[in-house]
Short mmCIF file of C-alpha atoms in Angstrom, two decimals:
data_model
loop_
_atom_site.label_atom_id
_atom_site.label_comp_id
_atom_site.label_asym_id
_atom_site.label_seq_id
_atom_site.Cartn_x
_atom_site.Cartn_y
_atom_site.Cartn_z
CA UNK A 206 -0.06 0.64 0.45
CA UNK A 207 3.13 1.81 1.05
CA UNK A 208 5.50 0.75 -0.69
CA UNK A 209 8.00 2.60 -2.50
CA UNK A 210 8.32 1.13 -5.97
CA UNK A 211 12.39 1.90 -6.63
CA UNK A 212 13.40 0.17 -3.53
CA UNK A 213 14.26 -3.47 -3.71
CA UNK A 214 16.11 -6.09 -0.92
CA UNK A 215 19.17 -6.57 -3.31
CA UNK A 216 22.21 -5.13 -1.88
CA UNK A 217 25.96 -4.44 -2.40
CA UNK A 218 27.14 -8.15 -2.04
CA UNK A 219 30.84 -7.77 -0.75
CA UNK A 220 33.30 -10.85 -0.72
CA UNK A 221 33.56 -12.35 3.15
CA UNK A 222 35.88 -15.55 4.40
CA UNK A 223 36.05 -15.27 7.88
CA UNK A 224 39.27 -17.10 9.45
CA UNK A 225 37.45 -20.63 10.37
CA UNK A 226 40.52 -23.83 11.00
CA UNK A 227 38.60 -27.49 10.76
CA UNK A 228 35.52 -25.48 11.56
CA UNK A 229 32.22 -26.20 9.08
CA UNK A 230 30.28 -27.51 11.76
CA UNK A 231 31.21 -24.53 13.86
CA UNK A 232 29.97 -20.70 13.38
CA UNK A 233 28.87 -17.62 14.05
CA UNK A 234 25.89 -16.60 13.67
CA UNK A 235 25.19 -14.74 10.48
CA UNK A 236 25.14 -10.79 12.61
CA UNK A 237 28.69 -11.55 12.65
CA UNK A 238 31.16 -10.27 10.02
CA UNK A 239 34.62 -8.22 9.64
CA UNK A 240 33.56 -4.40 10.59
CA UNK A 241 30.85 -4.51 12.73
CA UNK A 242 30.21 -3.00 16.01
CA UNK A 243 29.23 -4.47 19.17
CA UNK A 244 27.62 -3.07 22.06
CA UNK A 245 29.09 -0.99 24.84
CA UNK A 246 28.45 -0.78 28.57
CA UNK A 247 28.99 -1.95 31.98
CA UNK A 248 26.55 -4.49 31.77
CA UNK A 249 28.61 -6.64 28.84
CA UNK A 250 28.14 -7.76 25.62
CA UNK A 251 26.35 -10.66 23.58
CA UNK A 252 28.66 -12.90 21.24
CA UNK A 253 26.86 -16.38 19.63
CA UNK A 254 26.83 -18.38 17.06
CA UNK A 255 25.94 -22.66 15.96
CA UNK A 256 27.87 -25.17 16.53
CA UNK A 257 27.31 -29.32 15.96
CA UNK A 258 29.29 -31.18 18.84
CA UNK A 259 26.71 -30.19 21.58
CA UNK A 260 28.15 -29.56 25.26
CA UNK A 261 31.65 -28.60 23.82
CA UNK A 262 33.31 -25.78 25.51
CA UNK A 263 33.72 -22.42 23.14
CA UNK A 264 36.45 -20.07 24.40
CA UNK A 265 36.03 -16.45 23.69
CA UNK A 266 38.76 -13.66 23.13
CA UNK A 267 39.64 -10.45 22.18
CA UNK A 268 42.72 -9.61 20.94
CA UNK A 269 44.59 -13.26 21.94
CA UNK A 270 43.28 -12.00 25.47
CA UNK A 271 40.22 -14.54 26.62
CA UNK A 272 37.99 -12.88 28.09
CA UNK A 273 34.60 -15.52 28.18
CA UNK A 274 33.22 -19.18 27.15
CA UNK A 275 31.10 -20.54 26.94
CA UNK A 276 29.07 -24.08 25.83
CA UNK A 277 26.76 -25.98 23.55
CA UNK A 278 23.91 -26.12 24.35
CA UNK A 279 20.72 -28.54 23.11
CA UNK A 280 20.53 -26.16 20.81
CA UNK A 281 22.92 -26.76 19.52
CA UNK A 282 23.64 -22.97 20.16
CA UNK A 283 26.51 -21.13 22.08
CA UNK A 284 26.65 -18.12 23.49
CA UNK A 285 28.60 -16.11 26.32
CA UNK A 286 28.97 -12.60 27.57
CA UNK A 287 31.96 -10.48 28.40
CA UNK A 288 32.31 -6.95 29.27
CA UNK A 289 33.09 -4.29 26.81
CA UNK A 290 37.02 -2.82 26.84
CA UNK A 291 36.75 1.10 27.45
CA UNK A 292 38.79 1.38 24.35
CA UNK A 293 36.69 1.57 21.44
CA UNK A 294 38.62 -0.37 19.23
CA UNK A 295 39.58 -2.08 16.59
CA UNK A 296 39.97 -5.73 17.98
CA UNK A 297 40.15 -9.22 16.23
CA UNK A 298 37.65 -11.25 18.54
CA UNK A 299 38.26 -15.12 17.90
CA UNK A 300 36.22 -18.05 19.30
CA UNK A 301 37.66 -21.91 19.24
CA UNK A 302 36.51 -24.93 20.15
CA UNK A 303 37.36 -28.58 19.54
CA UNK A 304 36.01 -28.19 16.58
CA UNK A 305 38.68 -25.41 15.33
CA UNK A 306 38.88 -21.63 15.41
CA UNK A 307 36.61 -18.63 13.64
CA UNK A 308 38.11 -14.95 13.70
CA UNK A 309 36.61 -11.81 12.90
CA UNK A 310 38.09 -7.88 12.99
CA UNK A 311 38.42 -3.86 12.87
CA UNK A 312 35.40 -4.71 15.40
CA UNK A 313 34.67 -2.11 17.17
CA UNK A 314 32.66 -1.28 20.21
CA UNK A 315 29.45 1.86 20.80
CA UNK A 316 26.80 2.36 20.60
CA UNK A 317 23.82 -0.05 18.29
CA UNK A 318 20.28 1.11 16.92
CA UNK A 319 17.86 -0.92 15.25
CA UNK A 320 16.08 1.07 13.20
CA UNK A 321 12.63 -0.31 12.09
CA UNK A 322 8.92 0.13 10.71
CA UNK A 323 7.62 0.89 6.77
CA UNK A 324 8.68 2.94 3.85
CA UNK A 325 9.33 5.42 4.68
CA UNK A 326 12.79 3.88 7.06
CA UNK A 327 13.36 2.00 4.02
CA UNK A 328 13.22 5.74 1.86
CA UNK A 329 17.32 5.35 0.87
CA UNK A 330 19.67 8.38 0.68
CA UNK A 331 19.92 8.15 -2.39
CA UNK A 332 16.15 9.28 -2.74
CA UNK A 333 17.40 12.25 -0.18
CA UNK A 334 17.52 15.92 -2.13
CA UNK A 335 20.65 17.12 -1.09
CA UNK A 336 22.49 13.08 -1.87
CA UNK A 337 25.19 14.23 -3.87
CA UNK A 338 26.55 16.24 -0.67
CA UNK A 339 25.42 13.15 1.36
CA UNK A 340 27.30 10.53 -0.84
CA UNK A 341 30.37 13.61 -0.32
CA UNK A 342 30.08 13.36 3.59
CA UNK A 343 30.25 9.77 4.31
CA UNK A 344 34.54 9.60 4.13
CA UNK A 345 33.83 11.58 7.26
CA UNK A 346 32.49 8.47 9.25
CA UNK A 347 34.55 5.64 8.86
CA UNK A 348 33.02 4.28 12.96
CA UNK A 349 29.57 3.92 10.96
CA UNK A 350 28.78 0.44 10.15
CA UNK A 351 26.32 -0.75 8.56
CA UNK A 352 24.67 -3.76 8.76
CA UNK A 353 21.42 -4.73 6.69
CA UNK A 354 18.68 -7.19 7.58
CA UNK A 355 16.67 -8.74 3.69
CA UNK A 356 13.37 -8.63 3.30
CA UNK A 357 12.06 -11.85 4.62
CA UNK A 358 8.76 -13.05 6.30
CA UNK A 359 8.37 -17.27 8.30
CA UNK A 360 5.15 -18.53 9.76
CA UNK A 361 7.92 -19.28 12.02
CA UNK A 362 10.94 -18.02 14.10
CA UNK A 363 14.12 -18.03 12.26
CA UNK A 364 16.91 -19.34 13.89
CA UNK A 365 19.41 -16.57 12.63
CA UNK A 366 19.77 -13.95 10.15
CA UNK A 367 18.84 -16.18 7.17
CA UNK A 368 20.60 -14.53 3.58
CA UNK A 369 24.50 -15.28 3.55
CA UNK A 370 25.04 -11.71 1.89
CA UNK A 371 24.10 -9.98 5.36
CA UNK A 372 27.49 -8.13 5.77
CA UNK A 373 28.41 -5.32 8.46
CA UNK A 374 30.03 -2.66 5.74
CA UNK A 375 31.55 0.67 6.41
CA UNK A 376 29.47 3.90 4.67
CA UNK A 377 30.20 5.04 0.84
CA UNK A 378 27.95 5.28 -2.03
CA UNK A 379 27.54 1.96 -3.06
CA UNK A 380 26.40 1.03 0.51
CA UNK A 381 24.24 4.23 1.28
CA UNK A 382 22.41 3.37 -2.09
CA UNK A 383 19.41 1.25 -0.49
CA UNK A 384 19.72 2.03 3.04
CA UNK A 385 17.70 4.02 5.43
CA UNK A 386 17.98 7.48 5.13
CA UNK A 387 16.54 8.01 8.75
CA UNK A 388 19.08 5.34 10.23
CA UNK A 389 22.01 6.46 8.66
CA UNK A 390 21.88 10.38 9.57
CA UNK A 391 20.62 9.68 13.34
CA UNK A 392 23.49 7.27 13.32
CA UNK A 393 25.78 10.44 11.81
CA UNK A 394 24.00 13.09 14.21
CA UNK A 395 25.01 10.10 16.79
CA UNK A 396 28.46 9.82 15.85
CA UNK A 397 29.21 13.84 15.30
CA UNK A 398 27.78 14.44 19.28
CA UNK A 399 29.65 11.58 20.96
CA UNK A 400 32.59 10.39 17.77
CA UNK A 401 32.51 6.85 19.23
CA UNK A 402 31.26 3.66 16.88
CA UNK A 403 27.86 4.28 15.99
CA UNK A 404 26.56 0.47 15.04
CA UNK A 405 23.67 0.66 12.42
CA UNK A 406 21.17 -2.31 12.05
CA UNK A 407 18.74 -1.70 9.78
CA UNK A 408 15.41 -4.13 9.55
CA UNK A 409 12.67 -2.46 7.58
CA UNK A 410 9.68 -3.50 4.74
CA UNK A 411 7.62 -0.40 3.20
CA UNK A 412 3.81 -0.89 3.34
CA UNK A 413 3.93 -3.42 6.31
CA UNK A 414 1.54 -3.02 9.43
CA UNK A 415 2.47 -3.69 12.82
CA UNK A 416 1.06 -6.62 12.97
CA UNK A 417 3.54 -8.44 11.26
CA UNK A 418 5.96 -6.69 13.13
CA UNK A 419 4.62 -7.90 16.35
CA UNK A 420 5.02 -11.29 18.27
CA UNK A 421 1.87 -13.58 19.03
CA UNK A 422 2.63 -12.37 22.75
CA UNK A 423 2.40 -8.77 21.80
CA UNK A 424 -0.49 -9.28 20.14
CA UNK A 425 -2.53 -11.30 22.63
CA UNK A 426 -2.16 -8.26 24.87
CA UNK A 427 -4.56 -6.47 22.64
CA UNK A 428 -8.47 -8.03 23.09
CA UNK A 429 -10.62 -7.02 19.23
CA UNK A 430 -7.77 -8.48 16.81
CA UNK A 431 -7.93 -10.61 14.47
CA UNK A 432 -5.51 -10.18 11.61
CA UNK A 433 -4.80 -11.04 7.66
CA UNK A 434 -5.76 -14.67 7.18
CA UNK A 435 -3.29 -14.00 3.97
CA UNK A 436 -0.34 -15.44 5.11
CA UNK A 437 2.43 -12.53 3.26
CA UNK A 438 4.75 -10.00 4.51
CA UNK A 439 1.80 -8.08 6.31
CA UNK A 440 0.28 -11.50 8.07
CA UNK A 441 0.62 -11.56 12.17
CA UNK A 442 3.86 -12.63 12.81
CA UNK A 443 5.60 -13.01 9.77
CA UNK A 444 8.40 -10.25 9.85
CA UNK A 445 9.32 -10.39 13.53
CA UNK A 446 9.97 -14.46 13.20
CA UNK A 447 11.53 -13.81 9.84
CA UNK A 448 13.42 -10.26 10.33
CA UNK A 449 13.25 -9.54 14.50
CA UNK A 450 13.50 -12.96 16.23
CA UNK A 451 16.78 -13.55 15.05
CA UNK A 452 18.30 -10.55 16.66
CA UNK A 453 17.21 -11.11 19.56
CA UNK A 454 20.56 -12.37 21.18
CA UNK A 455 22.80 -9.79 20.45
CA UNK A 456 23.13 -7.00 22.17
CA UNK A 457 21.90 -3.68 20.63
CA UNK A 458 21.23 0.43 22.91
CA UNK A 459 18.19 0.83 21.52
CA UNK A 460 15.40 0.79 18.63
CA UNK A 461 13.65 3.83 16.33
CA UNK A 462 11.09 3.67 14.11
CA UNK A 463 8.92 4.73 11.90
CA UNK A 464 6.07 2.85 10.79
CA UNK A 465 1.87 3.59 11.29
CA UNK A 466 0.63 4.75 8.06
CA UNK A 467 -0.38 1.10 7.32
CA UNK A 468 -2.67 1.10 10.70
CA UNK A 469 -4.05 4.41 10.15
CA UNK A 470 -7.32 3.78 10.18
CA UNK A 471 -7.13 1.38 12.87
CA UNK A 472 -5.95 3.47 15.68
CA UNK A 473 -7.89 2.47 18.80
CA UNK A 474 -5.89 -0.71 18.58
CA UNK A 475 -3.02 0.71 17.36
CA UNK A 476 -3.05 2.30 21.11
CA UNK A 477 -2.62 -0.73 22.82
CA UNK A 478 -0.73 -2.48 19.62
CA UNK A 479 2.11 -0.21 19.80
CA UNK A 480 2.46 -0.04 23.91
CA UNK A 481 2.82 -4.10 23.75
CA UNK A 482 5.22 -4.07 20.58
CA UNK A 483 7.60 -2.39 22.43
CA UNK A 484 7.36 -3.65 25.60
CA UNK A 485 7.97 -6.69 24.11
CA UNK A 486 10.56 -6.33 22.01
CA UNK A 487 12.17 -4.89 25.53
CA UNK A 488 11.62 -8.39 27.42
CA UNK A 489 12.74 -10.82 24.30
CA UNK A 490 16.22 -8.51 23.66
CA UNK A 491 17.07 -8.39 27.20
CA UNK A 492 16.23 -12.31 27.86
CA UNK A 493 17.79 -13.33 24.66
CA UNK A 494 20.87 -10.86 25.03
CA UNK A 495 21.85 -12.75 28.80
CA UNK A 496 20.89 -9.51 30.31
CA UNK A 497 23.08 -7.43 28.38
CA UNK A 498 20.41 -5.76 26.29
CA UNK A 499 18.59 -3.48 28.20
CA UNK A 500 15.24 -4.66 29.68
CA UNK A 501 13.87 -0.83 29.18
CA UNK A 502 15.86 -0.39 26.38
CA UNK A 503 14.98 3.26 24.87
CA UNK A 504 12.59 3.58 21.61
CA UNK A 505 12.23 6.29 19.97
CA UNK A 506 9.64 7.20 16.89
CA UNK A 507 9.01 9.40 13.92
CA UNK A 508 4.97 10.39 15.19
CA UNK A 509 3.06 10.60 11.04
CA UNK A 510 4.04 12.92 8.62
CA UNK A 511 2.34 14.81 6.46
CA UNK A 512 0.70 13.13 3.09
CA UNK A 513 -1.70 14.62 1.21
CA UNK A 514 -2.67 18.08 0.87
CA UNK A 515 -5.48 19.75 1.76
CA UNK A 516 -7.28 16.02 3.52
CA UNK A 517 -9.85 16.31 6.18
CA UNK A 518 -9.94 13.15 7.08
CA UNK A 519 -8.51 11.80 10.60
CA UNK A 520 -7.11 9.16 10.52
CA UNK A 521 -3.33 10.45 10.40
CA UNK A 522 -4.21 12.65 13.67
CA UNK A 523 -5.63 9.51 15.13
CA UNK A 524 -3.09 7.17 14.57
CA UNK A 525 -0.52 10.39 15.97
CA UNK A 526 -2.42 10.40 19.14
CA UNK A 527 -2.42 6.34 19.39
CA UNK A 528 1.66 6.46 18.78
CA UNK A 529 1.71 8.54 21.92
CA UNK A 530 -0.91 6.27 24.18
CA UNK A 531 -3.79 8.40 24.32
CA UNK A 532 -1.78 10.94 26.14
CA UNK A 533 -0.36 13.24 23.43
CA UNK A 534 3.55 13.80 24.90
CA UNK A 535 6.61 10.54 25.37
CA UNK A 536 7.81 9.87 27.79
CA UNK A 537 4.88 9.17 29.28
CA UNK A 538 3.67 6.88 32.50
CA UNK A 539 2.45 4.14 30.00
CA UNK A 540 5.92 4.94 27.60
CA UNK A 541 8.20 5.24 29.52
CA UNK A 542 11.64 5.36 28.35
CA UNK A 543 10.21 6.49 24.96
CA UNK A 544 10.84 9.55 23.12
CA UNK A 545 9.86 10.75 20.02
CA UNK A 546 9.82 13.39 16.71
CA UNK A 547 7.06 15.16 15.76
CA UNK A 548 6.85 15.40 12.27
CA UNK A 549 3.28 16.80 11.20
CA UNK A 550 4.76 20.21 9.37
CA UNK A 551 7.39 18.23 7.42
CA UNK A 552 4.80 18.12 3.74
CA UNK A 553 6.36 17.26 1.49
CA UNK A 554 3.81 17.71 -1.55
CA UNK A 555 6.24 17.03 -5.07
CA UNK A 556 8.13 14.28 -3.76
CA UNK A 557 8.59 12.01 -6.46
CA UNK A 558 8.00 9.22 -4.35
CA UNK A 559 4.52 10.04 -3.64
CA UNK A 560 4.11 13.06 -0.59
CA UNK A 561 3.57 10.37 1.66
CA UNK A 562 6.70 9.94 1.20
CA UNK A 563 8.37 13.58 2.52
CA UNK A 564 11.93 13.87 1.80
CA UNK A 565 12.64 15.86 4.56
CA UNK A 566 14.69 12.81 6.36
CA UNK A 567 17.27 15.17 7.78
CA UNK A 568 14.82 17.42 9.85
CA UNK A 569 13.36 13.51 11.13
CA UNK A 570 16.13 11.72 12.34
CA UNK A 571 18.09 15.53 13.70
CA UNK A 572 14.58 15.65 16.00
CA UNK A 573 15.02 11.49 17.07
CA UNK A 574 18.67 12.49 17.53
CA UNK A 575 17.56 15.55 20.03
CA UNK A 576 15.02 13.37 21.84
CA UNK A 577 17.23 10.49 21.92
CA UNK A 578 20.12 13.21 24.07
CA UNK A 579 17.75 13.99 26.37
CA UNK A 580 16.26 10.40 26.88
CA UNK A 581 18.87 7.94 26.30
CA UNK A 582 21.69 9.35 26.80
CA UNK A 583 20.14 11.25 30.21
CA UNK A 584 22.36 14.53 28.97
CA UNK A 585 20.47 17.62 31.19
CA UNK A 586 20.18 20.97 29.07
CA UNK A 587 19.18 19.25 25.81
CA UNK A 588 15.91 20.89 24.45
CA UNK A 589 14.25 18.38 22.85
CA UNK A 590 10.44 18.95 22.75
CA UNK A 591 7.79 21.11 21.48
CA UNK A 592 5.53 22.79 23.38
CA UNK A 593 2.76 21.45 24.63
CA UNK A 594 -0.31 22.81 26.85
CA UNK A 595 -0.92 22.49 30.79
CA UNK A 596 -3.71 24.26 30.78
CA UNK A 597 -7.26 26.20 28.78
CA UNK A 598 -8.90 28.33 30.66
CA UNK A 599 -12.47 30.48 29.55
CA UNK A 600 -12.72 33.20 30.13
CA UNK A 601 -17.08 33.36 29.72
CA UNK A 602 -16.73 37.52 30.23
CA UNK A 603 -14.56 37.78 27.07
CA UNK A 604 -15.44 34.78 25.65
CA UNK A 605 -12.24 33.55 24.49
CA UNK A 606 -10.57 30.99 25.72
CA UNK A 607 -6.65 31.34 27.13
CA UNK A 608 -4.44 27.71 26.35
CA UNK A 609 -0.78 27.45 28.35
CA UNK A 610 2.31 25.83 27.33
CA UNK A 611 4.54 24.07 29.90
CA UNK A 612 3.33 25.42 32.77
CA UNK A 613 4.12 29.32 31.45
CA UNK A 614 8.03 28.60 32.47
CA UNK A 615 9.37 28.40 28.16
CA UNK A 616 8.60 30.58 26.11
CA UNK A 617 6.64 29.78 22.32
CA UNK A 618 7.16 31.08 18.58
CA UNK A 619 4.18 31.34 17.00
CA UNK A 620 4.28 31.28 12.72
CA UNK A 621 0.77 30.90 11.72
CA UNK A 622 -2.90 31.28 13.60
CA UNK A 623 -4.32 28.34 12.18
CA UNK A 624 -4.90 24.98 13.14
CA UNK A 625 -7.01 25.59 16.25
CA UNK A 626 -10.62 23.99 17.24
CA UNK A 627 -12.69 24.04 19.73
CA UNK A 628 -16.05 21.69 20.42
CA UNK A 629 -18.60 23.62 20.93
CA UNK A 630 -21.92 21.34 22.28
CA UNK A 631 -24.36 21.82 24.58
CA UNK A 632 -24.43 22.00 28.55
CA UNK A 633 -25.47 18.40 29.33
CA UNK A 634 -22.87 17.09 27.05
CA UNK A 635 -19.52 16.43 28.68
CA UNK A 636 -17.22 15.46 25.56
CA UNK A 637 -16.90 15.20 21.92
CA UNK A 638 -15.76 12.45 19.46
CA UNK A 639 -13.09 12.91 16.79
CA UNK A 640 -15.47 13.05 14.13
CA UNK A 641 -18.20 14.90 16.44
CA UNK A 642 -20.36 17.55 14.56
CA UNK A 643 -19.82 20.27 16.82
CA UNK A 644 -16.46 20.91 16.16
CA UNK A 645 -14.96 24.53 14.81
CA UNK A 646 -12.45 26.25 13.39
CA UNK A 647 -11.78 29.44 15.83
CA UNK A 648 -9.55 32.11 15.73
CA UNK A 649 -5.64 33.45 18.01
CA UNK A 650 -6.65 36.43 18.99
CA UNK A 651 -3.60 37.15 20.84
CA UNK A 652 0.02 35.35 21.96
CA UNK A 653 2.44 36.09 24.49
CA UNK A 654 5.50 34.92 26.43
CA UNK A 655 3.48 31.03 26.77
CA UNK A 656 0.22 31.38 26.00
CA UNK A 657 -2.26 31.36 23.15
CA UNK A 658 -5.37 32.73 23.56
CA UNK A 659 -8.13 31.60 21.00
CA UNK A 660 -11.82 33.47 20.29
CA UNK A 661 -14.80 31.31 20.87
CA UNK A 662 -17.35 34.01 20.68
CA UNK A 663 -19.02 31.68 17.47
CA UNK A 664 -19.91 29.13 20.49
CA UNK A 665 -23.25 30.41 21.75
CA UNK A 666 -26.68 30.36 22.17
CA UNK A 667 -26.66 28.33 25.52
CA UNK A 668 -23.93 26.13 24.29
CA UNK A 669 -20.28 25.85 25.71
CA UNK A 670 -16.46 24.69 24.74
CA UNK A 671 -15.48 21.48 26.32
CA UNK A 672 -12.85 20.50 24.07
CA UNK A 673 -9.96 22.25 21.75
CA UNK A 674 -7.53 20.39 19.94
CA UNK A 675 -4.89 21.20 17.05
CA UNK A 676 -3.29 20.43 13.97
CA UNK A 677 -5.79 17.39 13.96
CA UNK A 678 -5.20 17.28 10.25
CA UNK A 679 -3.84 14.32 7.98
CA UNK A 680 -1.12 17.42 6.26
CA UNK A 681 -2.37 20.39 9.02
CA UNK A 682 0.97 22.96 7.84
CA UNK A 683 3.27 24.22 5.05
CA UNK A 684 6.56 23.69 5.44
CA UNK A 685 7.35 24.73 9.27
CA UNK A 686 4.73 26.15 9.29
CA UNK A 687 2.45 25.37 11.52
CA UNK A 688 1.45 27.43 14.63
CA UNK A 689 3.68 26.54 17.69
CA UNK A 690 6.75 26.68 18.37
CA UNK A 691 9.47 26.26 21.15
CA UNK A 692 11.63 28.94 20.65
CA UNK A 693 14.57 28.23 21.32
CA UNK A 694 13.75 24.55 20.53
CA UNK A 695 13.29 26.01 17.34
CA UNK A 696 10.62 22.38 17.70
CA UNK A 697 7.17 22.21 16.64
CA UNK A 698 4.51 21.65 19.62
CA UNK A 699 2.62 18.55 18.52
CA UNK A 700 -1.44 17.31 17.77
CA UNK A 701 -3.28 17.78 21.00
CA UNK A 702 -6.75 17.60 22.71
CA UNK A 703 -7.50 18.80 25.53
CA UNK A 704 -10.54 19.72 27.81
CA UNK A 705 -11.19 22.90 29.35
CA UNK A 706 -11.60 24.67 32.27
CA UNK A 707 -13.85 27.76 32.81
#
């Protein structure tokens, strides 16, 4: 439905021959190769593989110094965890058993981020507006390393990454042609800030629904969903089984996610499905990696960007709201350690890839990066959220409604007076549904340091205003011209619906 037709699952294939001695039945997982990044940190990192000799002992060495041992289990899997060195590398990592020795080289230690979702995450570097400049800049990031999970779906979980050309690669023009733009740019901004290795794992598929990326456990936690009966990449669990499950034993820092267009007409279900998928991925990554991936790892997402110009349907605004567990901002009491990039002010109606695929991925990635600094990396003083209302109060005498942002503590910038609506109903009504016919546009009459004031005089004849909402449109504004931004952060306030008080 949302797939970009020029994208393919083809990736540049390079010859790779690991150093193996008498090891035909003794291998690393397909995830481990030369040039890779292993996750740094005190919790350790996971290294695993396969062996036909159950009970055999595997010795793990880092630059010829033994750091861990593992025993081949009854499923013919060996898995070791060891504390990462303080130096980022490069290192040679070897695994030795009675069957031989395996070795990978140019291994770095840094942060590993998984990038997943549908076509806007799949959207490649080749599609960027400034692609020539991006290609020229690649030489400055030799310590960003790239891994791509090839598209596959399965009714049962894969035990390992299934494609024999899935390699860790250094960034260059050939390797970037089919690589996720948001994933790359996010990693690039992190690399600029931290100046240490960043590993990026790209696992996405255009036009896919969240159900396909969810495990049976995650879906069973949300009632009232039957799913797709036809077996394809959109069927329940199919992409989780083939593209996420094989990664669970690996240690990661966190996830960024860009998906939701394919679920836009089922927002009520999505609010549960998204929450449960996050919780489930966290639990399963942590358990399978021996606790080296945090059970509360940071999870970032992109709130849906605009699509069609002038479209008035409610599917996108409802899905944006559902992405925040119907609270409007993150992190929150349900979505802890979660961060987001607001993208509703980034329309690209003339995108050659369709307006559903805006090319402004630099804004998206940079906003994700800022939010990651604040939430995932706990850096103080980082302004990573746009303004969000903390009160909406009616002055009945003057017939206006004043919205205060951020408890009045941070300045806002108003770029437009458009985008606000109020629900005007009889005095016996206390709530408006999103599709209620009583929603009406309202005019902004003034604004100051941290408030905007709306004229509600058109709500009369014994009626009253019970709710106010903002940016409740598929494409609510021109590029960078929604109504309210943070004056110091330059970040847009997210869409909201808010109950008013007198």
